[in-house]
Coordinates of C-alpha atoms and ligand atoms in Angstrom, one line a residue:
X1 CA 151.5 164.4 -48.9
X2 CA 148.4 165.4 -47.2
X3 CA 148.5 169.4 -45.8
X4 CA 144.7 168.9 -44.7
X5 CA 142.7 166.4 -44.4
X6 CA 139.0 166.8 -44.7
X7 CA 135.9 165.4 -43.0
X8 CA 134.1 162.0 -44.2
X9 CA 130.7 160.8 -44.9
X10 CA 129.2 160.5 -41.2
X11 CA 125.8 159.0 -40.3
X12 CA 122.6 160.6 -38.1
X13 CA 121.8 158.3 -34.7
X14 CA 118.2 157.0 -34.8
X15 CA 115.2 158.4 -32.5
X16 CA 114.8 158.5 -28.8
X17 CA 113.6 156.1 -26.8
X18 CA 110.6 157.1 -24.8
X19 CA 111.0 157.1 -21.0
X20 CA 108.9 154.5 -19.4
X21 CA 107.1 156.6 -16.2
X22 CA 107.9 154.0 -13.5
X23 CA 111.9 154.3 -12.2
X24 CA 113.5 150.9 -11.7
X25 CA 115.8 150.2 -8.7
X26 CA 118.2 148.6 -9.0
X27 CA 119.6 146.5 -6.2
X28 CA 122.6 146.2 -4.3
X29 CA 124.3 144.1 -7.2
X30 CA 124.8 147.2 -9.5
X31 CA 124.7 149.9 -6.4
X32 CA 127.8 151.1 -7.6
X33 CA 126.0 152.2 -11.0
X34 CA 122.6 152.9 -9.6
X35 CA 123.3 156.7 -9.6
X36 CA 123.3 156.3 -13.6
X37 CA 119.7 155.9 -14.2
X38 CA 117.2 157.4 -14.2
X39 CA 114.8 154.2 -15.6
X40 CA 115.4 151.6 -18.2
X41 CA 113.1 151.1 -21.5
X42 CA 111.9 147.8 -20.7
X43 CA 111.7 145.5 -17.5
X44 CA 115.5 143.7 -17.3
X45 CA 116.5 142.2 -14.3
X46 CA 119.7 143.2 -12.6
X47 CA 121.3 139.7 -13.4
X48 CA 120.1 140.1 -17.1
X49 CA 121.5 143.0 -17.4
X50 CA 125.0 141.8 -15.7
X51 CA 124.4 139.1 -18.6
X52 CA 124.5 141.4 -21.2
X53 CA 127.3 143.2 -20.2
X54 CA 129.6 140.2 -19.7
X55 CA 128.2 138.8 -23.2
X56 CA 128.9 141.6 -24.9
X57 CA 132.9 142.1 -24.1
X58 CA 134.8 141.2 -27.2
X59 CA 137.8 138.9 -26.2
X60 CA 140.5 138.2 -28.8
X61 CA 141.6 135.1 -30.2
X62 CA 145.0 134.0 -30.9
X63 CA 144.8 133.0 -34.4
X64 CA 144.5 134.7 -37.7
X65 CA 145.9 138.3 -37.4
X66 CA 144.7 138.9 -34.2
X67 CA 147.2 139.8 -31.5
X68 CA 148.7 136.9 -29.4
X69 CA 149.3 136.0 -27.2
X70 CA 146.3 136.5 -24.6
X71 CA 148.0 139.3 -22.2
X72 CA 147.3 140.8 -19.1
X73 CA 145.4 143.7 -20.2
X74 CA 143.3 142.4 -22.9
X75 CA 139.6 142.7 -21.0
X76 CA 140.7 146.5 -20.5
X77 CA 141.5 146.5 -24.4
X78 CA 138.5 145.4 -25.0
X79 CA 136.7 147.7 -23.0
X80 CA 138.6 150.4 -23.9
X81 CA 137.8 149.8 -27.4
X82 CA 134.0 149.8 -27.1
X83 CA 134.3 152.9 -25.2
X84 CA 136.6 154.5 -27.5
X85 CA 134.4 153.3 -30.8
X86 CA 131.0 154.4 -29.0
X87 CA 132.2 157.5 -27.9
X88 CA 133.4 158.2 -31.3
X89 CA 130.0 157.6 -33.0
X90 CA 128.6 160.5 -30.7
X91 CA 130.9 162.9 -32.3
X92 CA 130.7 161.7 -35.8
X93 CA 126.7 162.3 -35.1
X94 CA 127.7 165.9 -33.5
X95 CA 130.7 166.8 -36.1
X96 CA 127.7 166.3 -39.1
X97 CA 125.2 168.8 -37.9
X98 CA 128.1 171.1 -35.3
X99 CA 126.0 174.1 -34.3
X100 CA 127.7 177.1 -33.4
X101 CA 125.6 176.8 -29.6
X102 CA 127.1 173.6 -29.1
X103 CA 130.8 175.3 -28.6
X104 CA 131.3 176.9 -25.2
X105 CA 134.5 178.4 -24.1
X106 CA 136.5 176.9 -21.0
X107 CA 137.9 180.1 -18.5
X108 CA 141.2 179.5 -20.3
X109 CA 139.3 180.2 -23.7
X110 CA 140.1 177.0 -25.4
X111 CA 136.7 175.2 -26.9
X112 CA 134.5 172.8 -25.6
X113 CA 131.7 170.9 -27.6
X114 CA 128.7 169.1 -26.3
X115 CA 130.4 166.3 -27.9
X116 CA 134.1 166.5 -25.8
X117 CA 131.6 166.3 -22.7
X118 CA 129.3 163.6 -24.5
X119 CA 132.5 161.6 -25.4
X120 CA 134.0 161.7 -21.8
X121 CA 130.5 160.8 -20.5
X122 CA 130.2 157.7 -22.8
X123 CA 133.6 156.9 -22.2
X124 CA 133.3 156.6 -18.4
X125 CA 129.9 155.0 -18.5
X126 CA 131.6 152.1 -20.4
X127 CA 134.5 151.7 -18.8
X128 CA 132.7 151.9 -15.5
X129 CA 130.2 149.2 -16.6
X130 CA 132.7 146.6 -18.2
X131 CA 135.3 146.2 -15.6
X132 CA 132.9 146.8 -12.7
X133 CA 135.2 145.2 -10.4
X134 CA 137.7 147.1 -8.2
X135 CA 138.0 151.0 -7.8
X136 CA 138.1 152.9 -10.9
X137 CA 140.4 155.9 -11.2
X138 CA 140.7 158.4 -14.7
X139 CA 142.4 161.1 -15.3
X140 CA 140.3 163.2 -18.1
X141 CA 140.1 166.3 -19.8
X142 CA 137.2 167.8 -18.9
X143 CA 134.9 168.3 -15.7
X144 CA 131.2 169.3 -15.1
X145 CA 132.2 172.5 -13.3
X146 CA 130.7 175.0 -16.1
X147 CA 127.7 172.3 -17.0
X148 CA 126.7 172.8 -13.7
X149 CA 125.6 176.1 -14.0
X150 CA 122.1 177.4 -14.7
X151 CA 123.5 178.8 -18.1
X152 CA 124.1 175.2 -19.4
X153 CA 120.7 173.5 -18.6
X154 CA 120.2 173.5 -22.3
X155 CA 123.3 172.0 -23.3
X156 CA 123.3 169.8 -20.5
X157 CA 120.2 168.1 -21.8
X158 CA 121.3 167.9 -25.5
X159 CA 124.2 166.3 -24.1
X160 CA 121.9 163.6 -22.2
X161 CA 119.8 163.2 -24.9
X162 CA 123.3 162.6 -27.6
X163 CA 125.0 160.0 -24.8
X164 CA 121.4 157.7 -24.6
X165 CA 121.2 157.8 -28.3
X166 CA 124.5 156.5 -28.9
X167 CA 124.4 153.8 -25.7
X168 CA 120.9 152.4 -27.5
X169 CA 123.0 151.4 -30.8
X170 CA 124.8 149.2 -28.6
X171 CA 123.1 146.0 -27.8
X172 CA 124.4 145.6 -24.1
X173 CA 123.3 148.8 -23.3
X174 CA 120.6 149.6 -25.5
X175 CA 117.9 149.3 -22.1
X176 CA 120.4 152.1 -20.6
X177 CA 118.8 155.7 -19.9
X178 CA 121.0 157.8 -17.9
X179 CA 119.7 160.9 -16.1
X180 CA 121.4 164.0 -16.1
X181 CA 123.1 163.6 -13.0
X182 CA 124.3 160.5 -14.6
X183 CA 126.0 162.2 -17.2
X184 CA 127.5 164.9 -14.5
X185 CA 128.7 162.6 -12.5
X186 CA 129.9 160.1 -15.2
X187 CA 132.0 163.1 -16.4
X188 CA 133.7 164.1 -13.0
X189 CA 134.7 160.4 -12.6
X190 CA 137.5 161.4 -15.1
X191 CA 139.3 164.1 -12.0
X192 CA 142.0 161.8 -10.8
X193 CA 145.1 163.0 -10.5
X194 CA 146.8 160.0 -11.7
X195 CA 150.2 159.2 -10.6
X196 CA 152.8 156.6 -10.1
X197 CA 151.2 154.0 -7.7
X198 CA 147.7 151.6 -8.9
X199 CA 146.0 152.3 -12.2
X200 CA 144.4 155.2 -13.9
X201 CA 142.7 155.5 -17.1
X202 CA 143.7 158.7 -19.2
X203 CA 141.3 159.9 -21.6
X204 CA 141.0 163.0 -23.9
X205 CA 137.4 162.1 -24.6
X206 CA 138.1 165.0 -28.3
X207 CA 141.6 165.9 -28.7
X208 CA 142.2 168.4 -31.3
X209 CA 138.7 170.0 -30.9
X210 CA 139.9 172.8 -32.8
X211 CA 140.3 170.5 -35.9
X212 CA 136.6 168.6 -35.0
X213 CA 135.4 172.2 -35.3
X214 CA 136.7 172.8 -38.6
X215 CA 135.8 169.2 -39.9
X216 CA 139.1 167.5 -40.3
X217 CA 140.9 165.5 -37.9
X218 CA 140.3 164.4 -34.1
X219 CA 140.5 161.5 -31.9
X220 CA 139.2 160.1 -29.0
X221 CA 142.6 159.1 -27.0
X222 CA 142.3 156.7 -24.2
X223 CA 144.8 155.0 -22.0
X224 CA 145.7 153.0 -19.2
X225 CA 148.5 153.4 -16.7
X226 CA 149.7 151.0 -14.3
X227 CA 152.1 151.9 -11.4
X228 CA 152.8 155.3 -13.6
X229 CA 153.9 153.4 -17.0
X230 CA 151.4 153.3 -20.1
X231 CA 150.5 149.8 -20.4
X232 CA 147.5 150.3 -23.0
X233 CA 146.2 153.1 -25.7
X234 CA 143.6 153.2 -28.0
X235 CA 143.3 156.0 -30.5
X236 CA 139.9 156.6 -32.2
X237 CA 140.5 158.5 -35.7
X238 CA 137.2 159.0 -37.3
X239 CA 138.2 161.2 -40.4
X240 CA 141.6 159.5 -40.6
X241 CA 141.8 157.7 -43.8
X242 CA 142.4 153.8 -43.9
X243 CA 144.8 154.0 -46.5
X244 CA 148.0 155.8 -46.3
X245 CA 148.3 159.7 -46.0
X246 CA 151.7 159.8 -47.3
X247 CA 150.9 160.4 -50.8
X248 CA 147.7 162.2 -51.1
X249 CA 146.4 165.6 -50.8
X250 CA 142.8 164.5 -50.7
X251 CA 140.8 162.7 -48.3
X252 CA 140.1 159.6 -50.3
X253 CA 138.7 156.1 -49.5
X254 CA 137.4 154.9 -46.3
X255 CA 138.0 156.8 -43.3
X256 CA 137.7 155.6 -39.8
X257 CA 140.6 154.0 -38.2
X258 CA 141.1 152.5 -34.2
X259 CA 144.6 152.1 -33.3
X260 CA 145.5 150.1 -30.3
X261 CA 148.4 148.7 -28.3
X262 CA 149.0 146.7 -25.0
X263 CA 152.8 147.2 -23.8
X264 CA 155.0 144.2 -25.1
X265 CA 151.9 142.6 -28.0
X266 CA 152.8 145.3 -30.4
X267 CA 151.1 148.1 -32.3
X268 CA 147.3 147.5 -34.5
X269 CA 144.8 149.1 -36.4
X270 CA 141.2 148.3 -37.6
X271 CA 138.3 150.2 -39.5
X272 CA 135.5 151.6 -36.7
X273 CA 133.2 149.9 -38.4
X274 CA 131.2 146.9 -36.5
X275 CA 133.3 143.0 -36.6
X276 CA 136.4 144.6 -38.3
X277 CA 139.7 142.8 -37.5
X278 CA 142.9 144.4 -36.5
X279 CA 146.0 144.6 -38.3
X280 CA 149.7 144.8 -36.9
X281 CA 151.4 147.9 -37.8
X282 CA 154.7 148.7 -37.8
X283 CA 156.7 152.3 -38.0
X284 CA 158.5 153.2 -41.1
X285 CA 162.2 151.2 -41.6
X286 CA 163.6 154.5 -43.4
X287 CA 167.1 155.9 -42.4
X288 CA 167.7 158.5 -45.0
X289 CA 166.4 161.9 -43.7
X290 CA 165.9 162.8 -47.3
X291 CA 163.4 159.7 -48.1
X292 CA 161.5 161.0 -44.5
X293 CA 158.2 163.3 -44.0
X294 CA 157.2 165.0 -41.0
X295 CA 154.0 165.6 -38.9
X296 CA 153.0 168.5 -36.7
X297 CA 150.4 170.2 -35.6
X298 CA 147.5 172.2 -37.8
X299 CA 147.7 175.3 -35.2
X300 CA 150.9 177.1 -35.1
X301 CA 149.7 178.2 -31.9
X302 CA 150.3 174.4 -30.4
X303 CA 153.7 173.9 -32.1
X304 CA 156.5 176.5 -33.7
X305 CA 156.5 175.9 -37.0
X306 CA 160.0 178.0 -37.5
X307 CA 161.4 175.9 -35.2
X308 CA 160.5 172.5 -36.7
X309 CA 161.0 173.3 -40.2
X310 CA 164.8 174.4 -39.1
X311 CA 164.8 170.9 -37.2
X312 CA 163.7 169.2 -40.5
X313 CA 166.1 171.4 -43.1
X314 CA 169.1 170.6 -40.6
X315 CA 167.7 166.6 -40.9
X316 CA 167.7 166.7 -44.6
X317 CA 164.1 166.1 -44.6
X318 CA 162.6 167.3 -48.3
X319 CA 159.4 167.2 -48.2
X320 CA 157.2 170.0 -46.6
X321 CA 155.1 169.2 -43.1
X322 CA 151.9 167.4 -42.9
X323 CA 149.8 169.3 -40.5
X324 CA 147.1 167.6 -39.0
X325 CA 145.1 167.8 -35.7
X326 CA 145.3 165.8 -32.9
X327 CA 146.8 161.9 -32.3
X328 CA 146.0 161.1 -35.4
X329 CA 149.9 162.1 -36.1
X330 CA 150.7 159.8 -33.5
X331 CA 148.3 156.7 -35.7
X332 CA 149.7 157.7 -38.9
X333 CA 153.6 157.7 -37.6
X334 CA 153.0 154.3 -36.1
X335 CA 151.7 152.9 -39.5
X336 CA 154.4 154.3 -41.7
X337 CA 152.4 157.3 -43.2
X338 CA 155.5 159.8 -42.3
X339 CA 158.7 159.5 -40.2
X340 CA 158.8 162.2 -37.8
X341 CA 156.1 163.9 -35.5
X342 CA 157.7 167.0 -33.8
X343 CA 155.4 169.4 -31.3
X344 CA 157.7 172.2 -30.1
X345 CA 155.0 174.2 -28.1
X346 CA 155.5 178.4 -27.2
X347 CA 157.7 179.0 -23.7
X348 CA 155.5 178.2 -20.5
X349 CA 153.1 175.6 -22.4
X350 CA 152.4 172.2 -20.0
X351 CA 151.6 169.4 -21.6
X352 CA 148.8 167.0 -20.4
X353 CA 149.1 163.5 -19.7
X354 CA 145.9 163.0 -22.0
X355 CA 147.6 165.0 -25.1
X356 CA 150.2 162.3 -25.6
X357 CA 149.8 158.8 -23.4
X358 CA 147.5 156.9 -25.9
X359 CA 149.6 158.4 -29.2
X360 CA 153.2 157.3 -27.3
X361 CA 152.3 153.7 -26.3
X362 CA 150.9 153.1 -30.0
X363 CA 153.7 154.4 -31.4
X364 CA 156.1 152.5 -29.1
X365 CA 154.8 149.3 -29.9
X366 CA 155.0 149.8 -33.3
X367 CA 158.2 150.5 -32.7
X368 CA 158.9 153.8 -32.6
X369 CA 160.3 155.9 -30.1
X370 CA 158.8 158.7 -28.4
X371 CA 161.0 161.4 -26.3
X372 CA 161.3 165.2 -25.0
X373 CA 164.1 167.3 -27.2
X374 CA 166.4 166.4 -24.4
X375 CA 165.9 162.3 -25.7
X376 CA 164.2 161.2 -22.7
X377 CA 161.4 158.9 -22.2
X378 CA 158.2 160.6 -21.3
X379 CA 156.9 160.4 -17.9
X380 CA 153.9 159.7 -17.4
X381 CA 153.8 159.3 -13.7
X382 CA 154.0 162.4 -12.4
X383 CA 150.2 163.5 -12.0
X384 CA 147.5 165.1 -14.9
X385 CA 150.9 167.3 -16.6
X386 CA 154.2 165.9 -18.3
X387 CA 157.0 167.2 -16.9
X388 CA 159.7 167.8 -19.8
X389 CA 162.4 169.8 -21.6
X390 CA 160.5 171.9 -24.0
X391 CA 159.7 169.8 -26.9
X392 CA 157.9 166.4 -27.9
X393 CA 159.4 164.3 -30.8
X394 CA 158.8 160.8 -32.2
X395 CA 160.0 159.1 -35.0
X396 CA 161.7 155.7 -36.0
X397 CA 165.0 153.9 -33.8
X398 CA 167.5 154.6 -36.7
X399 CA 166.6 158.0 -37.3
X400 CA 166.6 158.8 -33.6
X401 CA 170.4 159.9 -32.9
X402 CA 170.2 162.5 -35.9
X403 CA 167.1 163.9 -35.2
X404 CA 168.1 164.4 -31.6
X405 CA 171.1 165.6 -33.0
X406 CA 169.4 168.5 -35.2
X407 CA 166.9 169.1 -32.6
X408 CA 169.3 170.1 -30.1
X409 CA 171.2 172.7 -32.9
X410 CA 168.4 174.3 -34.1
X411 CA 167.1 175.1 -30.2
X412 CA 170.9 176.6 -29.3
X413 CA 170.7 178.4 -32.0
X414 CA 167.3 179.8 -31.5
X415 CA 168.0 180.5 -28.2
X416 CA 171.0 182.4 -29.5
X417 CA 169.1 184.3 -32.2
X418 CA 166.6 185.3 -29.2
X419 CA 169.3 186.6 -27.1
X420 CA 170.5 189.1 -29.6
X421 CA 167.3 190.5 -29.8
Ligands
A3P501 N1 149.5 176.7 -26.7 C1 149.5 175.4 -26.8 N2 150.6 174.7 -27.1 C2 150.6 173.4 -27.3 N3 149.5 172.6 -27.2 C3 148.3 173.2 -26.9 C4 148.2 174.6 -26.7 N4 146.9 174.9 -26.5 C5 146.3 173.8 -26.5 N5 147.1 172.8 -26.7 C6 146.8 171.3 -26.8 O1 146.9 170.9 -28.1 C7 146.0 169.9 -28.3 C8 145.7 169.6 -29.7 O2 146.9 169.2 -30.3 P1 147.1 169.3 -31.9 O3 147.6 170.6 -32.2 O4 148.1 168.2 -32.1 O5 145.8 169.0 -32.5 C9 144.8 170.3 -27.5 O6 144.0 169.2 -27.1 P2 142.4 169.4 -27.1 O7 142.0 169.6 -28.5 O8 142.1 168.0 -26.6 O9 142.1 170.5 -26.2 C10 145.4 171.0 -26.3 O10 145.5 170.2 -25.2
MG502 MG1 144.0 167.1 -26.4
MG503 MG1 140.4 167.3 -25.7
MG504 MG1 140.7 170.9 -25.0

């Protein structure tokens, strides 16, 4: 099985547009977006461009191997899925050509890339523009605090310059220039605090930027909650491979893979590319610890990798980790590639909302189970950090009770071994 995946064949975005030198206000219709633009490329009417937007929303159909039946949540899906897919062409377009003065450090030293701040950017743009209706609330990763400053002016406009590239390869938005307050402000729309009452959109507009650094995996991670429970996710993969990871060391074949789930309509994937049609996916049926594979985290930093391969040893498990970056482990576990994710993180570590609420509601629907090492449901309701007993883990329902089982052992005696010291 795959110890590292590698990065794929990504394309260059086209040329940009030049900046007609009149503004164009916009009227009361779209005042909520007015702070966006700066001016459009061409004359478009308000009501046009309304048109377009409307137009352009995918809504699925029952048949085929679609998902069915029509629920609640599917305009959001659909939304969500544009934003996710666009967002994820602006980092493709940034991982092919990553300059080392694109990467900034945040105060608590972890890196940021123009294209984590592009991504939320594009992200909330879409969102924003395809279910204008109602207050919009998202609780995201980043903020424009340190683009702000007079040190970022320059990355702040390659930013602006990378978001309007990637909005003109989409049709509905292709008259769209945003300004750089546009892009600011589109990026602090994500500082909700979330919680258990209306809904919130959760985004980690790059998670596992350390991996989209080093070329291998990342996705863009976006979710909705409703009265504090996960009702939707959609995982951009870009350099996750469509075919199975479970029994290949190489990156080979296609690569490109959007996951998505609404709660109760089950668990899918589909290529990124343009008119490609989802699939239902399904967890693996295994129950023999010996037959299973586990995921965890590339950087030992994020997860203790003594502590999981004790877990999988006590399991029975055979076959050595996959370590990948980022969601991705959560996309491959809900499509069969391995059996187990585990993330035990070092004493004191908080985990974000954003880390894990796209990841757990498509493994969920594909019928997994996701839990803390204590077995209990996550909780997603609490505000921007989970709040659980030290570990995350996810596998399949039969393999569950054991896991939980050698999970439990292998912290006691850790915690033993650490007392004696
Ligand atoms: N010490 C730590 N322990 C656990 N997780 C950590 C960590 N430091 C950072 N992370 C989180 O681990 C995420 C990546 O997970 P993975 O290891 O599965 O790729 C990071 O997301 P970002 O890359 O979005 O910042 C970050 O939120
Ligand atoms: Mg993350
Ligand atoms: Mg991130
Ligand atoms: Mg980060």
């Amino acid at each position: 099985m795959a110890a590292r995946l590698g990065l794929t064949t990504v394309s260059s975005l086209g040329p940009r547009k030049a900046l007609l030198p009149l503004p164009v206000r916009l009227p009361s219709l779209l005042s909520s977006h007015r702070h966006f633009y700066t001016s459009l490329s061409s004359p478009i009417s308000p009501l046009q461009l309304v048109k377009n937007l409307s137009q352009s929303q995918v809504t699925m159909s029952a048949s085929g191997s679609d998902p069915s039946p029509i629920s609640t949540y599917e305009k959001e899906l659909a939304a969500a899925k544009k934003a996710a897919s666009l967002a994820a062409r602006l980092c493709q377009s940034v991982q092919a050509e990553i300059l080392q003065s694109d990467v900034q450090s945040k105060a608590d030293k972890s890196p940021v890339t123009v294209a984590d701040y592009g991504s939320q950017a594009i992200v909330s743009f879409v969102l924003d523009m395809e279910l204008s209706s109602g207050p919009f609330s998202m609780v995201a990763e980043e903020d424009s605090e340190d683009l702000r400053k007079d040190s970022s002016k320059e990355i702040l406009s390659r930013i602006t310059d990378l978001v309007n590239d990637t909005l003109s390869t989409d049709p509905s938005f292709c008259n769209v220039i945003l300004s750089e307050e546009g892009i600011l402000s589109a990026i602090d729309k994500g500082t909700s605090e979330g919680g258990s009452s209306g809904r919130h959109w959760v985004l980690d507009p790059i998670d596992g930027t350390k991996g989209f650094l080093r070329g291998d995996q990342y996705a863009i991670a976006l979710a909705l909650l409703d009265e504090g429970k996960v009702v939707l996710g959609v995982l951009a993969c870009p350099n996750l491979p469509l075919a199975s990871i479970q029994h290949t060391t190489q990156n080979v074949g296609e690569s490109g893979c959007l996951f998505s789930a609404i709660v109760g309509n089950g668990a899918w994937m589909q290529s990124l590319d343009e008119g490609s049609s989802p699939t239902k996916i399904q967890v693996t049926s295994t129950a023999d610890p010996v037959d299973a594979s586990f995921f965890e985290s590339f950087e030992a930093a994020h997860s203790l990798h003594d502590l999981t391969s004790n877990i999988a040893k006590k399991l029975g498990v055979k076959a050595p980790p996959v370590r990948i970056d980022s969601q991705a482990k959560y996309g491959a576990l809900a499509r069969g590639d391995g059996a187990i994710y585990l993330r035990f993180p070092h004493k004191g570590y908080r985990e974000k909302i954003w880390d894990h609420a796209a990841g757990y509601i498509v493994v969920t629907e594909a019928g997994g189970v996701v839990t803390d090492a204590a077995g209990n449901d996550l909780d997603f309701s609490k505000g921007r950090y989970l709040d659980l007993d030290t570990g995350i883990m996810a596998t399949n329902k039969k393999l569950m009770p054991s896991l939980l089982v050698a999970v439990q052992e292998s912290i006691k005696e850790q915690q033993q071994s650490a007392s004696l010291l």
